[in-house]
Coordinates of C-alpha atoms in Angstrom, one line a residue:
M14 CA 22.3 -6.2 -12.0
L15 CA 23.2 -7.6 -15.4
G16 CA 26.2 -5.3 -15.4
K17 CA 27.6 -6.3 -12.0
E18 CA 30.6 -8.6 -11.9
E19 CA 29.3 -10.7 -9.0
S20 CA 26.2 -12.9 -9.1
Q21 CA 23.1 -11.0 -7.9
F22 CA 20.2 -11.9 -5.6
C23 CA 17.3 -9.4 -5.7
V24 CA 14.2 -9.4 -3.6
L25 CA 11.3 -7.4 -5.0
Y26 CA 8.2 -6.9 -2.8
G27 CA 5.1 -4.8 -2.5
R28 CA 1.3 -4.8 -2.3
R29 CA -0.8 -7.1 -4.4
R30 CA -1.6 -5.7 -7.9
V31 CA 1.1 -3.0 -7.6
G32 CA 2.9 -4.3 -10.8
K33 CA 5.9 -6.3 -9.5
T34 CA 5.7 -9.1 -12.1
F35 CA 5.1 -6.6 -14.9
L36 CA 8.2 -4.6 -13.8
V37 CA 10.5 -7.6 -13.8
R38 CA 9.2 -8.8 -17.2
E39 CA 9.6 -5.4 -18.8
S40 CA 13.0 -4.8 -17.3
F41 CA 14.4 -8.1 -18.7
G42 CA 12.5 -7.9 -22.0
Y43 CA 10.5 -11.1 -21.1
E44 CA 13.7 -13.1 -21.5
F45 CA 14.6 -15.4 -18.6
F46 CA 16.9 -18.4 -18.4
F47 CA 14.4 -19.8 -15.9
H48 CA 11.0 -18.5 -14.9
H49 CA 8.6 -20.0 -12.3
T50 CA 5.5 -18.8 -10.4
G51 CA 4.3 -20.3 -7.2
I52 CA 0.8 -21.9 -7.0
Y53 CA -1.8 -20.2 -4.8
K54 CA -2.9 -22.5 -2.0
G55 CA -1.0 -25.4 -3.7
K56 CA 0.3 -28.1 -1.4
L57 CA 3.9 -29.3 -1.6
K58 CA 3.3 -32.0 -4.1
R59 CA 1.6 -29.6 -6.5
Q60 CA 4.2 -26.9 -6.0
L61 CA 7.0 -29.4 -6.8
A62 CA 5.1 -30.6 -9.9
A63 CA 4.7 -27.0 -11.1
F64 CA 8.4 -26.3 -10.5
R65 CA 9.3 -29.4 -12.5
S66 CA 7.2 -28.2 -15.4
S67 CA 9.0 -24.9 -15.3
L68 CA 12.4 -26.7 -15.4
I69 CA 11.2 -28.7 -18.4
A70 CA 9.9 -25.5 -20.1
A71 CA 13.4 -24.0 -19.6
G72 CA 15.0 -26.9 -21.4
L73 CA 15.6 -29.6 -18.8
E74 CA 13.6 -32.3 -20.7
D75 CA 14.9 -35.3 -18.7
C76 CA 13.9 -33.8 -15.4
P77 CA 12.7 -36.5 -12.9
S78 CA 9.9 -36.2 -10.5
L79 CA 10.8 -34.1 -7.4
S80 CA 10.4 -35.3 -3.9
G81 CA 11.4 -32.1 -2.1
W82 CA 13.0 -28.7 -2.6
D83 CA 16.4 -30.2 -2.3
D84 CA 15.7 -32.2 -5.4
A85 CA 14.2 -29.1 -7.1
F86 CA 17.2 -27.0 -6.5
A87 CA 19.5 -29.8 -7.5
Q88 CA 17.8 -30.0 -10.9
L89 CA 17.9 -26.2 -11.2
K90 CA 21.7 -26.4 -10.7
R91 CA 21.9 -29.0 -13.5
L92 CA 19.9 -26.8 -15.8
I93 CA 22.3 -23.9 -15.1
E94 CA 25.4 -26.0 -15.6
N95 CA 24.2 -27.1 -19.0
G96 CA 23.2 -23.5 -19.9
G97 CA 26.4 -22.3 -21.6
R98 CA 28.0 -19.0 -21.1
G99 CA 26.5 -15.6 -20.3
K100 CA 24.3 -14.2 -17.6
K101 CA 21.4 -16.4 -16.5
V102 CA 18.4 -14.6 -15.1
L103 CA 16.3 -16.7 -12.8
F104 CA 12.9 -15.2 -11.9
I105 CA 10.8 -16.9 -9.2
D106 CA 7.4 -15.1 -8.7
E107 CA 5.1 -15.5 -5.8
L108 CA 7.8 -17.2 -3.7
P109 CA 5.7 -17.1 -0.5
W110 CA 3.1 -19.3 -2.0
M111 CA 5.7 -22.0 -2.5
D112 CA 6.5 -22.1 1.2
T113 CA 4.1 -24.8 2.4
P114 CA 4.3 -26.2 6.0
K115 CA 7.5 -28.1 6.8
S116 CA 8.7 -27.9 3.2
S117 CA 12.2 -26.5 4.0
L118 CA 11.9 -24.1 1.0
V119 CA 13.8 -21.3 2.7
S120 CA 16.7 -23.4 4.0
E121 CA 17.1 -25.1 0.5
L122 CA 17.1 -21.6 -1.1
E123 CA 19.8 -20.5 1.3
N124 CA 21.9 -23.6 0.5
F125 CA 21.4 -23.0 -3.3
W126 CA 22.5 -19.4 -3.1
N127 CA 25.3 -19.6 -0.4
A128 CA 26.9 -22.9 -1.1
W129 CA 26.5 -23.1 -4.9
A130 CA 25.4 -20.0 -6.8
T131 CA 27.8 -17.6 -5.2
A132 CA 30.7 -20.1 -5.4
R133 CA 30.5 -20.4 -9.2
V134 CA 33.6 -19.0 -10.8
E135 CA 31.4 -17.9 -13.7
K136 CA 29.6 -15.4 -11.5
D137 CA 26.7 -15.5 -14.0
I138 CA 23.5 -15.8 -11.9
V139 CA 20.9 -13.0 -11.5
L140 CA 18.2 -14.4 -9.1
V141 CA 15.1 -12.3 -8.7
V142 CA 12.4 -13.4 -6.3
C143 CA 9.2 -11.5 -5.5
G144 CA 5.8 -11.9 -3.9
S145 CA 2.8 -10.0 -2.6
A146 CA 3.0 -11.4 0.9
T147 CA 5.2 -8.5 2.1
S148 CA 5.1 -9.8 5.6
W149 CA 6.5 -13.2 4.5
I150 CA 9.2 -11.5 2.4
T151 CA 10.2 -9.3 5.3
R152 CA 10.3 -12.1 7.9
K153 CA 11.8 -14.9 5.9
L154 CA 14.2 -13.0 3.6
L155 CA 14.9 -9.4 4.5
K156 CA 15.2 -10.1 8.3
N157 CA 16.5 -13.6 7.9
K158 CA 18.6 -14.6 10.8
G159 CA 20.1 -17.6 9.1
G160 CA 22.1 -18.3 5.9
L161 CA 20.5 -15.4 3.9
R162 CA 21.5 -12.7 6.5
G163 CA 23.5 -10.1 4.7
R164 CA 23.5 -12.1 1.4
L165 CA 20.9 -10.2 -0.6
T166 CA 22.6 -7.9 -3.1
E167 CA 19.5 -5.9 -4.0
K168 CA 16.1 -5.3 -2.3
M169 CA 13.3 -3.2 -3.8
F170 CA 10.0 -2.1 -2.3
L171 CA 7.6 -1.2 -5.2
S172 CA 5.3 1.6 -4.0
P173 CA 2.0 2.4 -5.6
F174 CA 1.8 5.2 -8.1
T175 CA 1.6 8.8 -6.8
L176 CA -1.1 11.2 -8.1
R177 CA 1.4 12.5 -10.7
E178 CA 2.2 9.0 -11.9
C179 CA -1.5 8.1 -12.2
E180 CA -2.0 11.3 -14.2
E181 CA 0.9 10.4 -16.5
Y182 CA -0.5 6.9 -16.9
S183 CA -3.9 8.2 -17.8
K184 CA -2.5 10.4 -20.5
A185 CA -0.3 7.6 -21.8
V186 CA -3.3 5.3 -22.4
G187 CA -5.5 8.0 -23.8
L188 CA -7.8 8.6 -20.9
S189 CA -9.1 12.2 -21.0
F190 CA -9.4 13.0 -17.3
A191 CA -9.2 16.4 -15.6
R192 CA -7.2 16.6 -12.4
R193 CA -10.3 16.4 -10.2
D194 CA -11.2 13.1 -12.0
V195 CA -7.7 11.7 -11.3
M196 CA -8.0 12.8 -7.7
E197 CA -11.4 11.1 -7.2
L198 CA -10.2 7.9 -8.9
Y199 CA -7.1 7.9 -6.7
M200 CA -9.4 8.3 -3.7
V201 CA -11.1 5.1 -4.8
L202 CA -8.3 3.0 -6.4
G203 CA -5.2 4.4 -4.8
G204 CA -2.1 4.2 -6.9
I205 CA -2.6 0.5 -7.9
P206 CA -1.8 0.2 -11.7
Y207 CA -3.8 -3.0 -12.1
Y208 CA -7.0 -1.2 -11.0
W209 CA -6.3 1.8 -13.3
S210 CA -5.8 -0.6 -16.3
F211 CA -9.5 -1.3 -16.3
L212 CA -10.6 2.3 -16.8
Q213 CA -12.3 2.9 -20.2
K214 CA -12.2 5.8 -22.6
G215 CA -15.4 7.7 -23.2
Y216 CA -16.8 7.1 -19.7
S217 CA -17.1 9.5 -16.8
V218 CA -15.5 8.8 -13.5
A219 CA -18.8 7.7 -12.1
Q220 CA -19.5 5.4 -15.0
N221 CA -16.1 3.8 -14.7
I222 CA -16.5 3.2 -11.0
D223 CA -19.9 1.6 -11.5
N224 CA -18.3 -0.6 -14.2
L225 CA -15.5 -1.7 -12.0
F226 CA -17.5 -2.4 -8.8
F227 CA -21.3 -2.3 -9.1
V228 CA -22.6 -3.7 -12.5
D229 CA -23.3 -7.4 -12.8
H230 CA -20.0 -9.4 -13.0
A231 CA -18.0 -6.2 -12.4
Q232 CA -14.2 -6.7 -12.9
L233 CA -13.4 -5.9 -9.3
S234 CA -16.6 -7.0 -7.6
D235 CA -14.8 -9.7 -5.5
E236 CA -11.5 -7.9 -5.1
F237 CA -11.8 -7.4 -1.3
E238 CA -11.8 -11.1 -0.5
A239 CA -9.1 -11.9 -3.0
L240 CA -6.9 -9.1 -1.7
Y241 CA -6.6 -10.3 1.8
H242 CA -6.9 -14.1 1.2
T243 CA -4.0 -14.2 -1.3
I244 CA -1.6 -12.3 1.0
F245 CA -2.4 -13.9 4.4
K246 CA -2.6 -17.6 4.9
N247 CA -5.1 -17.2 7.8
P248 CA -6.8 -13.9 7.0
L249 CA -9.7 -13.9 9.6
G250 CA -7.7 -12.0 12.3
Y251 CA -6.4 -9.5 9.7
L252 CA -9.9 -8.9 8.4
K253 CA -11.2 -8.3 12.0
V254 CA -8.6 -5.6 12.5
I255 CA -9.4 -4.0 9.1
E256 CA -13.1 -4.1 10.0
C257 CA -12.5 -2.3 13.3
L258 CA -10.4 0.4 11.5
G259 CA -12.7 0.7 8.5
T260 CA -14.9 3.5 9.7
R261 CA -12.7 5.2 12.3
R262 CA -11.3 8.5 11.1
M263 CA -8.6 9.1 13.6
G264 CA -7.6 5.5 14.1
L265 CA -7.6 3.3 17.1
S266 CA -5.2 2.3 19.9
R267 CA -4.0 -1.3 20.3
E268 CA -6.3 -1.6 23.3
D269 CA -9.3 -0.3 21.4
I270 CA -8.7 -2.8 18.5
L271 CA -8.4 -5.7 21.0
S272 CA -11.7 -4.7 22.6
L273 CA -13.6 -4.3 19.3
S274 CA -12.1 -7.3 17.4
K275 CA -12.3 -9.7 20.3
I276 CA -8.9 -11.0 19.4
K277 CA -6.8 -12.3 22.2
D278 CA -3.8 -10.2 23.1
G279 CA -0.4 -11.7 22.5
G280 CA 2.2 -12.5 19.8
T281 CA -0.3 -13.4 17.1
F282 CA -2.1 -10.1 17.5
S283 CA 1.2 -8.2 17.4
T284 CA 2.1 -10.0 14.2
I285 CA -1.2 -9.1 12.6
L286 CA -0.7 -5.4 13.3
Q287 CA 2.9 -5.5 12.1
E288 CA 2.1 -7.4 8.9
L289 CA -0.8 -5.2 8.0
E290 CA 1.5 -2.2 8.4
Q291 CA 4.3 -3.9 6.3
C292 CA 1.8 -4.6 3.6
G293 CA 0.7 -0.9 3.5
F294 CA -2.9 -1.4 4.6
I295 CA -2.6 0.5 7.9
R296 CA -0.2 3.0 9.4
R297 CA 1.1 3.3 12.9
F298 CA 1.7 6.8 14.3
V299 CA 2.4 8.3 17.6
P300 CA 0.3 11.3 18.6
F301 CA 2.0 14.7 19.1
G302 CA 3.5 15.1 22.6
S303 CA 2.9 11.6 23.7
G304 CA 6.6 10.9 24.3
G305 CA 6.5 7.8 22.1
N306 CA 3.5 6.3 23.9
G307 CA -0.1 5.8 22.9
A308 CA 0.4 4.7 19.3
L309 CA -2.6 4.7 17.1
Y310 CA -3.4 2.6 14.0
Q311 CA -5.2 3.9 11.0
L312 CA -6.5 2.3 7.8
I313 CA -4.8 4.0 4.8
D314 CA -5.5 1.6 1.9
N315 CA -7.7 3.6 -0.5
Y316 CA -9.6 0.7 -2.0
T317 CA -10.3 -0.9 1.4
L318 CA -11.6 2.4 2.7
F319 CA -13.9 2.7 -0.4
Y320 CA -15.1 -0.9 0.2
F321 CA -16.3 -0.2 3.8
H322 CA -17.8 3.2 3.1
C323 CA -19.4 2.5 -0.3
I324 CA -19.2 -1.0 -1.9
R325 CA -20.5 -2.8 1.2
K326 CA -23.4 -0.4 1.6
N327 CA -24.8 -1.2 -1.9
A328 CA -27.1 -3.9 -0.3
F329 CA -29.6 -3.8 -3.1
G330 CA -27.2 -4.3 -6.0
D331 CA -27.7 -1.0 -7.7
A332 CA -25.7 -1.2 -10.9
M333 CA -25.5 2.6 -11.1
Y334 CA -24.7 3.0 -7.4
W335 CA -22.0 5.6 -7.8
Q336 CA -23.8 7.7 -10.4
H337 CA -26.7 7.8 -7.9
T338 CA -24.5 8.5 -4.9
C339 CA -21.9 11.0 -6.2
L340 CA -23.9 14.0 -5.3
S341 CA -25.2 12.7 -1.9
P342 CA -24.3 13.5 1.7
E343 CA -23.0 9.9 1.9
Y344 CA -20.5 10.7 -0.9
N345 CA -19.4 13.9 0.9
A346 CA -18.7 11.9 4.1
W347 CA -16.6 9.3 2.2
A348 CA -14.8 12.0 0.1
G349 CA -13.7 14.0 3.1
L350 CA -12.1 11.0 4.7
A351 CA -10.6 9.6 1.5
F352 CA -9.0 13.0 0.7
E353 CA -7.4 13.0 4.1
R354 CA -5.8 9.6 3.3
V355 CA -4.6 10.8 -0.1
C356 CA -2.9 13.8 1.7
S357 CA -1.2 11.5 4.2
Q358 CA 0.1 9.5 1.2
H359 CA 1.7 12.6 -0.3
I360 CA 3.6 14.1 2.6
P361 CA 6.8 14.8 0.5
Q362 CA 4.7 16.8 -1.9
I363 CA 3.0 18.7 0.9
K364 CA 6.4 19.5 2.5
K365 CA 7.7 20.7 -0.9
A366 CA 4.8 23.0 -1.4
L367 CA 5.4 24.4 2.1
G368 CA 9.1 24.9 1.3
I369 CA 10.2 22.6 4.1
S370 CA 11.5 19.6 2.2
G371 CA 14.9 19.9 3.8
V372 CA 13.6 20.5 7.3
V373 CA 13.5 17.6 9.8
S374 CA 9.9 17.0 10.6
N375 CA 7.5 14.5 12.0
V376 CA 3.9 14.0 10.8
C377 CA 1.3 12.8 13.2
S378 CA -2.2 13.4 14.6
W379 CA -3.5 14.8 17.9
R380 CA -6.6 14.9 19.9
T381 CA -7.8 15.7 23.4
G382 CA -11.1 15.1 25.1
K383 CA -13.4 17.7 26.6
S384 CA -12.5 19.0 30.1
D385 CA -13.5 21.8 32.5
E386 CA -10.8 24.1 31.0
H387 CA -11.5 23.5 27.2
P388 CA -14.0 21.8 24.8
G389 CA -11.6 19.3 23.4
A390 CA -10.0 19.3 19.9
Q391 CA -9.0 17.0 17.1
I392 CA -6.3 17.5 14.5
D393 CA -6.0 14.9 11.8
M394 CA -2.6 15.9 10.5
L395 CA 0.1 18.1 12.0
I396 CA 3.7 18.6 10.9
S397 CA 6.1 19.1 13.8
R398 CA 9.2 20.8 12.3
G399 CA 12.7 21.1 13.4
D400 CA 12.6 24.9 12.8
N401 CA 10.3 25.4 15.8
V402 CA 7.1 25.5 13.8
V403 CA 4.1 23.1 13.8
N404 CA 1.6 23.1 10.9
L405 CA -1.9 22.3 12.0
C406 CA -3.4 21.0 8.7
E407 CA -7.0 21.1 7.8
M408 CA -8.0 19.1 4.7
K409 CA -11.2 20.0 2.8
Y410 CA -12.4 18.3 -0.4
T411 CA -14.6 20.8 -2.2
R412 CA -16.0 21.5 -5.7
G413 CA -14.6 25.0 -5.7
E414 CA -12.5 27.4 -3.6
Y415 CA -13.0 26.9 0.1
S416 CA -14.6 29.8 1.9
I417 CA -13.9 30.2 5.6
T418 CA -17.0 31.3 7.5
E419 CA -17.0 33.2 10.8
A420 CA -18.0 30.1 12.7
Y421 CA -15.2 28.0 11.2
A422 CA -12.7 30.8 11.9
V423 CA -13.7 30.7 15.5
E424 CA -13.4 26.9 15.6
L425 CA -9.9 27.0 14.0
S426 CA -8.8 29.7 16.5
R427 CA -10.2 27.6 19.4
K428 CA -8.5 24.5 18.1
A429 CA -5.1 26.2 17.9
D430 CA -5.6 27.6 21.5
V431 CA -6.5 24.2 22.9
F432 CA -3.5 22.7 21.2
R433 CA -1.2 25.2 22.8
Q434 CA -2.8 24.9 26.2
V435 CA -2.9 21.1 26.4
T436 CA 0.5 20.4 24.8
G437 CA 2.3 23.4 26.4
T438 CA 4.2 23.8 23.2
R439 CA 6.5 26.8 22.6
M440 CA 6.6 26.3 18.9
S441 CA 4.9 28.7 16.5
V442 CA 1.5 27.3 15.4
H443 CA 0.6 27.8 11.7
L444 CA -2.9 26.9 10.6
T445 CA -2.6 25.3 7.1
L446 CA -5.4 24.5 4.7
I447 CA -5.2 21.8 2.1
S448 CA -8.2 22.0 -0.2
S449 CA -9.3 21.1 -3.7
Y450 CA -9.0 24.5 -5.4
G451 CA -7.4 26.7 -2.8
L452 CA -8.7 29.3 -0.4
A453 CA -11.2 32.0 -1.2
D454 CA -10.2 35.5 -0.1
N455 CA -12.6 36.9 2.4
A456 CA -12.8 38.6 5.8
Y457 CA -11.8 35.4 7.6
S458 CA -9.2 33.9 5.3
G459 CA -6.3 35.7 7.1
I460 CA -6.4 33.2 9.9
I461 CA -4.7 30.7 7.5
Q462 CA -0.9 31.0 7.5
S463 CA -0.4 28.7 4.5
Q464 CA -2.7 27.1 2.0
L465 CA -2.3 24.4 -0.7
S466 CA -4.6 23.1 -3.5
F467 CA -4.6 19.6 -4.8
N468 CA -2.4 20.8 -7.7
D469 CA 0.4 20.8 -5.1
L470 CA -0.1 17.1 -4.6
F471 CA 0.6 16.4 -8.3
V472 CA 4.3 17.3 -8.2

């Protein structure tokens, strides 16, 4: 953006704690002509006072008190006009927090950019705004139907780290973790750099997790409340939906969520689902063969999943909860579900390992209930490919190579048969296993057409 001839307006957005502020600061060498951060839950008067302080810190010593955002941007113009020659980088962080009720923030920002900043003959402004409230960014800026429509020059969604990037980060900061350790930490923390920054050298994975979540005054002990309350102004409805999805493996339909959450159907409920999806907490997918109908919603945020399955269950405040749990059936139940979510977050890596990166495909789930003709079946991930193949993926988190038993081979064969019968598909059906350390060769392993280990997810 610094090298572009025209003035630039960049919107950076992404999940809370993903590293947006850090990225901007590092990219510009911590040197800004003007830098301001919105105040969490601050009313208009406090937001304006904070903005005035930022103007003074940037060199506008005679800045008067501000009565509204029109005054605020007028003073920002004055600061820029007195700033001499050269590019002027303006960084406004947590912009959604500044948008208090009836404050006219967005309209004044539109006026500042359209009527003044882009009209400057100097073409010297680089404006970067960001915020964790992804839904607000999307609604008010990216899909703006007013003065900002088509006026953004750059937009960037900052995704969480992949497994490979978390492994690279661990090595860079001197953490000696095996790949299984990185995988387990990813199942708990996701690819959120802020969470990974608290991991300590010399501690096992279980010790680190206890230190993060379960010891007295743990660093992330109150993260769940902070996560949703800082993103959504009225988080109760969002939390009700998350609660419903928290322990459901396959996900729920819109009707099921309405029934369980007791939220009234309507525009508000639709907004909740849409904004949770935009923020990366849930995903919406259409089951195979549904013709675009019957969409399901599934919780995919790793930390939130860990909260519901593990943190909330530590009712007695055991400071070594994870060290006491990591070999239990409770751990195995969580790990199986968490591993499935990690796989769903690494679809490009799975497709690459299968050699189908260039093939048009759709990833979804499928299930059918028991009937007189068949016993029913559930497939948590299938890849429907444009080359007339569908991969039915089984995901198994194990401590060694996965051995298929006779009973499981019969179950897999039955599942594939039910899928063919119910869907009437004419595509070739390939049973695919994604496991921790690959597939053990035995009398029943031949039923698997293709198999991946978690090493394939680290590419």
